[in-house]
C-alpha positions as a printed Julia matrix, in Angstrom:
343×3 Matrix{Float64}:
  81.3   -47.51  -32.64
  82.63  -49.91  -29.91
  80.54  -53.02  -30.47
  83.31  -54.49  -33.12
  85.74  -53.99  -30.66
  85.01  -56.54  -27.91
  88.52  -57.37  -27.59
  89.85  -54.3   -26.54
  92.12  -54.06  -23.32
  93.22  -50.6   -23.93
  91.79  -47.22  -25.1
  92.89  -44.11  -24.87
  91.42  -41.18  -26.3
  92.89  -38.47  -24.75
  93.27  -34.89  -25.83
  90.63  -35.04  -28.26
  87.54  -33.14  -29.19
  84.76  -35.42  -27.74
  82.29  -34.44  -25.76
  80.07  -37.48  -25.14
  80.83  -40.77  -24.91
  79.24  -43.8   -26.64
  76.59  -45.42  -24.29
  78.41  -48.71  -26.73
  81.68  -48.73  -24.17
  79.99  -50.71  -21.84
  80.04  -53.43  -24.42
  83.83  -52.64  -23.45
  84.03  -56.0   -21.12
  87.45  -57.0   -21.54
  88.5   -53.12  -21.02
  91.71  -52.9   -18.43
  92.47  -49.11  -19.54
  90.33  -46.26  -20.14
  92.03  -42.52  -20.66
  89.73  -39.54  -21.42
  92.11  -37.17  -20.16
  92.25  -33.8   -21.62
  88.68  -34.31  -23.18
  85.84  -32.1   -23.42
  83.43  -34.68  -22.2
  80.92  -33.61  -20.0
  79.04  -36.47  -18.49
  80.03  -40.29  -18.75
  77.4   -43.08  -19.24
  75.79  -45.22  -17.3
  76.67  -48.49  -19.08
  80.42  -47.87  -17.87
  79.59  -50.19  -14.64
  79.54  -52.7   -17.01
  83.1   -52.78  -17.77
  84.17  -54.75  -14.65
  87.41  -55.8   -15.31
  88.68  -51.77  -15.9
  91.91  -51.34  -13.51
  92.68  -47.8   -14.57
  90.61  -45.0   -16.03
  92.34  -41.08  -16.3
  89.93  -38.4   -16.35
  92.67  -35.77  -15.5
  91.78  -32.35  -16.75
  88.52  -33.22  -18.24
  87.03  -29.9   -16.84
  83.67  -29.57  -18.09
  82.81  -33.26  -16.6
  80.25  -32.5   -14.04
  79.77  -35.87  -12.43
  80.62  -39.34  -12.05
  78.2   -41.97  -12.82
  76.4   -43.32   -9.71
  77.17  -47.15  -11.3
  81.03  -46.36  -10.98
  80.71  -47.7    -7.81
  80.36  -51.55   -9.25
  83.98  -51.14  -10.51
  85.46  -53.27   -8.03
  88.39  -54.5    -9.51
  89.25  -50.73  -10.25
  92.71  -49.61   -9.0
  93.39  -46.07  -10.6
  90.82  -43.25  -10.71
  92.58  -40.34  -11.87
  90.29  -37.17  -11.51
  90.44  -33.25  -12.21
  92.51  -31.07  -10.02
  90.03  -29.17   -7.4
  91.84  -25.94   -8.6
  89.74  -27.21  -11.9
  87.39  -29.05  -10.86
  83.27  -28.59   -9.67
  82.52  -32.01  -10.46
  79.19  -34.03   -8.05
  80.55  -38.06   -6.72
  78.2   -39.9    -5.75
  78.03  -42.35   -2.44
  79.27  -45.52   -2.92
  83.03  -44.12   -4.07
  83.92  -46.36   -1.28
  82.73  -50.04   -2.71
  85.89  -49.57   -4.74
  88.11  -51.4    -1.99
  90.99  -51.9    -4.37
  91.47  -48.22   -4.96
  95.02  -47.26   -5.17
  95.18  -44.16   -6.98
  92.49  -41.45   -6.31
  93.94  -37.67   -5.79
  90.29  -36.27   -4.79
  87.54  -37.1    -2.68
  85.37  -34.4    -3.11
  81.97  -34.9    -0.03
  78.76  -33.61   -0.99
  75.35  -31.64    0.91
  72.75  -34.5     0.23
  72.21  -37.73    0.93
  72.59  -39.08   -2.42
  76.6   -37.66   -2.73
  79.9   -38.86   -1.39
  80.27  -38.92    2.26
  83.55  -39.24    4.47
  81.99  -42.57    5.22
  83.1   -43.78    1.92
  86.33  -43.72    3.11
  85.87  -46.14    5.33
  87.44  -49.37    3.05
  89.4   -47.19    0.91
  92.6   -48.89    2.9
  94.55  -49.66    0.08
  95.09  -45.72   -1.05
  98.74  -44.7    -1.22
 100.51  -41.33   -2.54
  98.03  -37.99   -2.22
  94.89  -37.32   -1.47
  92.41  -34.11   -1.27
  89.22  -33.96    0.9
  87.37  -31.46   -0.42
  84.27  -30.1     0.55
  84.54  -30.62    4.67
  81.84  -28.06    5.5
  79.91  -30.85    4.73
  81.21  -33.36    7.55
  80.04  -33.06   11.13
  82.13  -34.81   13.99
  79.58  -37.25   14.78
  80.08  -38.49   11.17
  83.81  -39.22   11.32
  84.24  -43.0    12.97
  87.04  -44.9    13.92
  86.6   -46.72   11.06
  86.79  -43.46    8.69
  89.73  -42.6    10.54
  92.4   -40.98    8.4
  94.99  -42.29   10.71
  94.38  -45.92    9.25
  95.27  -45.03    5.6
  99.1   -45.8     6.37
 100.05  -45.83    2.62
  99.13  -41.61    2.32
 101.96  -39.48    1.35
 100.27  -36.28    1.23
  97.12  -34.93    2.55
  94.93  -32.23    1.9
  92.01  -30.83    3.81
  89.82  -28.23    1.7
  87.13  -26.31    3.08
  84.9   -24.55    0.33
  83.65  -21.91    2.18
  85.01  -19.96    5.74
  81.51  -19.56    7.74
  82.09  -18.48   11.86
  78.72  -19.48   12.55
  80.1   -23.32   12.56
  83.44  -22.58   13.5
  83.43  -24.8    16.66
  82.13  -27.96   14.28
  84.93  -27.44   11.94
  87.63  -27.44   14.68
  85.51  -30.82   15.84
  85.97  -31.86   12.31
  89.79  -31.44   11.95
  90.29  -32.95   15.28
  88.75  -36.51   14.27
  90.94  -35.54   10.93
  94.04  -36.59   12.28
  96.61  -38.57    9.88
  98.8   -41.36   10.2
 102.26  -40.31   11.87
 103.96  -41.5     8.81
 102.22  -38.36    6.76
 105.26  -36.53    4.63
 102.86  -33.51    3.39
 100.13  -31.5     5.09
  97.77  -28.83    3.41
  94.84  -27.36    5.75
  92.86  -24.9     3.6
  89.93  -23.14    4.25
  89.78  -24.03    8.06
  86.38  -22.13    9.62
  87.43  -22.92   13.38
  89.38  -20.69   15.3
  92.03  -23.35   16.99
  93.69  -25.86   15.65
  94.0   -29.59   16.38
  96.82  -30.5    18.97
  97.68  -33.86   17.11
  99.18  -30.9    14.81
 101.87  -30.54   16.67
 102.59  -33.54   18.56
 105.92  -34.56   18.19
 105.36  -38.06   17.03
 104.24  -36.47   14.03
 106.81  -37.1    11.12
 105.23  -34.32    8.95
 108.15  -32.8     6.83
 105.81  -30.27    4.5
 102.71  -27.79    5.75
 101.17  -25.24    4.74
  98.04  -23.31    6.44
  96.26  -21.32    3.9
  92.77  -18.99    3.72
  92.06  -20.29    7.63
  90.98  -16.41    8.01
  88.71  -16.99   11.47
  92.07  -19.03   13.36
  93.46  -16.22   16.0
  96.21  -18.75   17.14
  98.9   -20.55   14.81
  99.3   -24.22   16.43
 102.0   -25.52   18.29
 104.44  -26.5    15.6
 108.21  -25.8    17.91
 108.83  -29.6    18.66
 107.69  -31.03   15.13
 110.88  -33.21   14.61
 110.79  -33.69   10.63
 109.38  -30.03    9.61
 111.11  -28.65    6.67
 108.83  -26.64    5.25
 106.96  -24.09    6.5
 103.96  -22.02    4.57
 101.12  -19.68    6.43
  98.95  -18.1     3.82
  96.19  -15.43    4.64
  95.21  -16.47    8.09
  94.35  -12.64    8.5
  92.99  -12.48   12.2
  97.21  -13.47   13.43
  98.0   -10.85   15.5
 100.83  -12.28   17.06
 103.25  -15.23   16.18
 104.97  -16.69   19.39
 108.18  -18.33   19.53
 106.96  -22.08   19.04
 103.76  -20.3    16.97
 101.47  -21.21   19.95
 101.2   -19.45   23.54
 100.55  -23.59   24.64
 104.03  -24.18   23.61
 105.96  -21.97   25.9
 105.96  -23.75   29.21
 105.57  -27.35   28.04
 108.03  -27.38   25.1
 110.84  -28.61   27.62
 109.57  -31.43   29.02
 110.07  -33.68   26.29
 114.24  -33.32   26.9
 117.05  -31.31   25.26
 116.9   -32.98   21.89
 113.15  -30.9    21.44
 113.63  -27.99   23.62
 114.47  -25.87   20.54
 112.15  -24.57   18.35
 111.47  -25.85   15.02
 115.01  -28.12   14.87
 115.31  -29.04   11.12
 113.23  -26.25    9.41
 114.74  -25.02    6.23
 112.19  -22.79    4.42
 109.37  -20.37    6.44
 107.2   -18.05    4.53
 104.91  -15.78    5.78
 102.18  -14.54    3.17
  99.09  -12.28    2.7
  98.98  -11.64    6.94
  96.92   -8.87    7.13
  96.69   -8.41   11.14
 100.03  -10.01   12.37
 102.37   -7.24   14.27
 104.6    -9.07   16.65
 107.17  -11.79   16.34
 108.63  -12.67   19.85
 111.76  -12.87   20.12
 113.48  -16.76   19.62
 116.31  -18.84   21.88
 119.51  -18.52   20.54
 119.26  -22.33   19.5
 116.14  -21.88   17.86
 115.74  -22.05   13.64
 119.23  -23.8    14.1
 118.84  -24.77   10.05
 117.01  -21.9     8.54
 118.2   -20.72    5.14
 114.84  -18.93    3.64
 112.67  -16.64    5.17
 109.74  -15.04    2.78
 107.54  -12.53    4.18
 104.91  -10.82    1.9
 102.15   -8.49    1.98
 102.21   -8.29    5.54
 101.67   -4.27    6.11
 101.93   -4.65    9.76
 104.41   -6.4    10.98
 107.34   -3.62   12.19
 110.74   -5.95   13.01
 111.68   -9.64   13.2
 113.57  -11.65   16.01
 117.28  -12.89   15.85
 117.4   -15.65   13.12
 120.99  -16.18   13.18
 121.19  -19.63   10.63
 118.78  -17.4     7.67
 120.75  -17.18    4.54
 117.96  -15.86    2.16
 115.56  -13.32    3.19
 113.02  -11.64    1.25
 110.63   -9.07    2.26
 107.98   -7.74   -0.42
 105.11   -4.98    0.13
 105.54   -4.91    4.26
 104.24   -1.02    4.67
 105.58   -0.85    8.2
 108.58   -3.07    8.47
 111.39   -0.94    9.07
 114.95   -2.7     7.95
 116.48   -0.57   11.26
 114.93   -2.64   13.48
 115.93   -6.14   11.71
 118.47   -7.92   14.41
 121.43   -7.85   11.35
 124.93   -9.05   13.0
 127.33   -6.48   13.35
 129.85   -5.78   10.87
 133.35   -5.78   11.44
């Protein structure tokens, strides 16, 4: 099909029936774009390593692809991988993801169990990556595998990170808070997700206050009995905590570590949680008590969201809240919310 098309730069077959493609693209050579995206194609071939000059290939929602080919790896001039989402997405990568040093573009990283898969060592030259990326599949890292050259705090250009656990197992709960703690981003991250989390603490780097982190959200970390320290985090807008079911009580920075250091750093961070617009609380199936909060605290909060919660009786003082929803709390009782008197 391909072989009387040695010319072609650009080819884009997207949202079409095909299923397999043509072992002929590798005769592809002078190929700069290759889109498969919305395809039913299930495995790519081999021969594709031969098109060395591709800068962008889009394999977005191709959902029955089960694997990359272990040649993608001699793609070297290749700047744009766009994969699956992981809501969508089972597909195997194989090691050597990270001999494509001129990656710009890849949303998902997805580490494997065996030896022949991708590792978080591949991301060890992936410096050039810039916008969002998912890690997916972290039950598979230990500590001892994350270097300094691995480091997610060198990959300056990230916008938006996410950390995805497949599985919540409290047998390696201690490796997984190990894990997360080599895990920490550059200061200049905009957008956190931590899903999945096994470990029961999390990572103080979470909370330092050199961290510029504007959007987080904590979601299915079901064995964590302590929210981190998240008072003093300067840029924090956004605030989601999804299912961690074993909170029983939320503290007035969200850790108890908070409470006697959270001065020291001056007046400008003594208040709790300075610029935070949004908070929702979601799916907290233990969580009872919410301390009460300084009077300075939550200074810019407009929207409070608190859902299936069935425990949680009353809520401190927010005095900035302008929205506040409440939705299938069994025991909250609206007499004992702090509402300002009415004149």
């Amino acid at each position: 099909m391909f072989k009387v098309l040695g010319s072609l730069r650009a080819l884009d077959l997207s949202n079409t029936n095909m299923e397999n493609q043509p072992h002929s693209v590798g005769e592809l050579i002078h190929l700069r774009y290759l889109s498969l995206e919305n395809t039913k194609i299930k495995c790519l071939p081999e021969s594709i390593s031969a098109l060395f000059k591709l800068h962008s290939m889009n394999l977005k929602s191709c959902n029955s692809l089960s694997e990359l080919p272990k040649g993608i790896k001699f793609l070297t001039n290749l700047r744009h991988l766009e994969l699956p989402s992981m809501d969508d997405w089972n597909m195997y990568m194989p090691c050597g993801i990270g001999e494509l040093i001129n990656l710009q573009t890849m949303h998902v990283i997805k580490v494997g169990s065996d030896s022949g898969s991708c590792g978080i060592a591949d991301l060890v030259n992936l410096n050039k990556l810039r916008g969002e990326l998912c890690i997916s599949g972290i039950e598979n890292v230990t500590s001892a595998q994350i270097t300094p050259e691995a480091s997610i705090k060198n990959k300056g250009e990230l916008r938006k990170l996410i950390f995805r656990w497949s599985c919540v197992d409290s047998m390696f709960s201690d490796e997984a808070s190990s894990v997360l703690d080599s895990l920490q981003p550059h200061p200049d991250l905009e957008e956190l997700t931590i899903r999945g989390f096994s470990g029961v603490r999390f990572p103080l780097w979470l909370g330092n206050h050199m961290f510029g982190i504007s959007i987080l959200e904590l979601k299915d970390c079901q064995n964590s009995k302590e929210l981190p320290s998240l008072g003093r985090l300067p840029c924090l807008k956004h605030l989601s905590i999804n299912s961690l079911t074993s909170i029983m009580h939320v503290r007035r920075m969200l850790s108890v570590h908070d409470e006697t250091t959270c001065c020291d750093y001056g007046s400008s961070t003594s208040r709790a949680f300075p610029v935070l617009e949004t908070l929702k609380f979601m799916n907290m199936d233990s969580w009872e008590l919410w301390d009460e909060i300084e009077a300075t605290d939550f200074p810019h909060l407009q929207h409070l969201t608190i859902m299936r919660c069935s425990k949680l009786s009353g809520l401190p003082s927010l005095q900035a809240l302008q929205n506040l929803r409440i939705k299938n709390c069994e025991s909250t009782r609206v007499a004992k919310f702090p509402f300002p008197p009415m004149y």
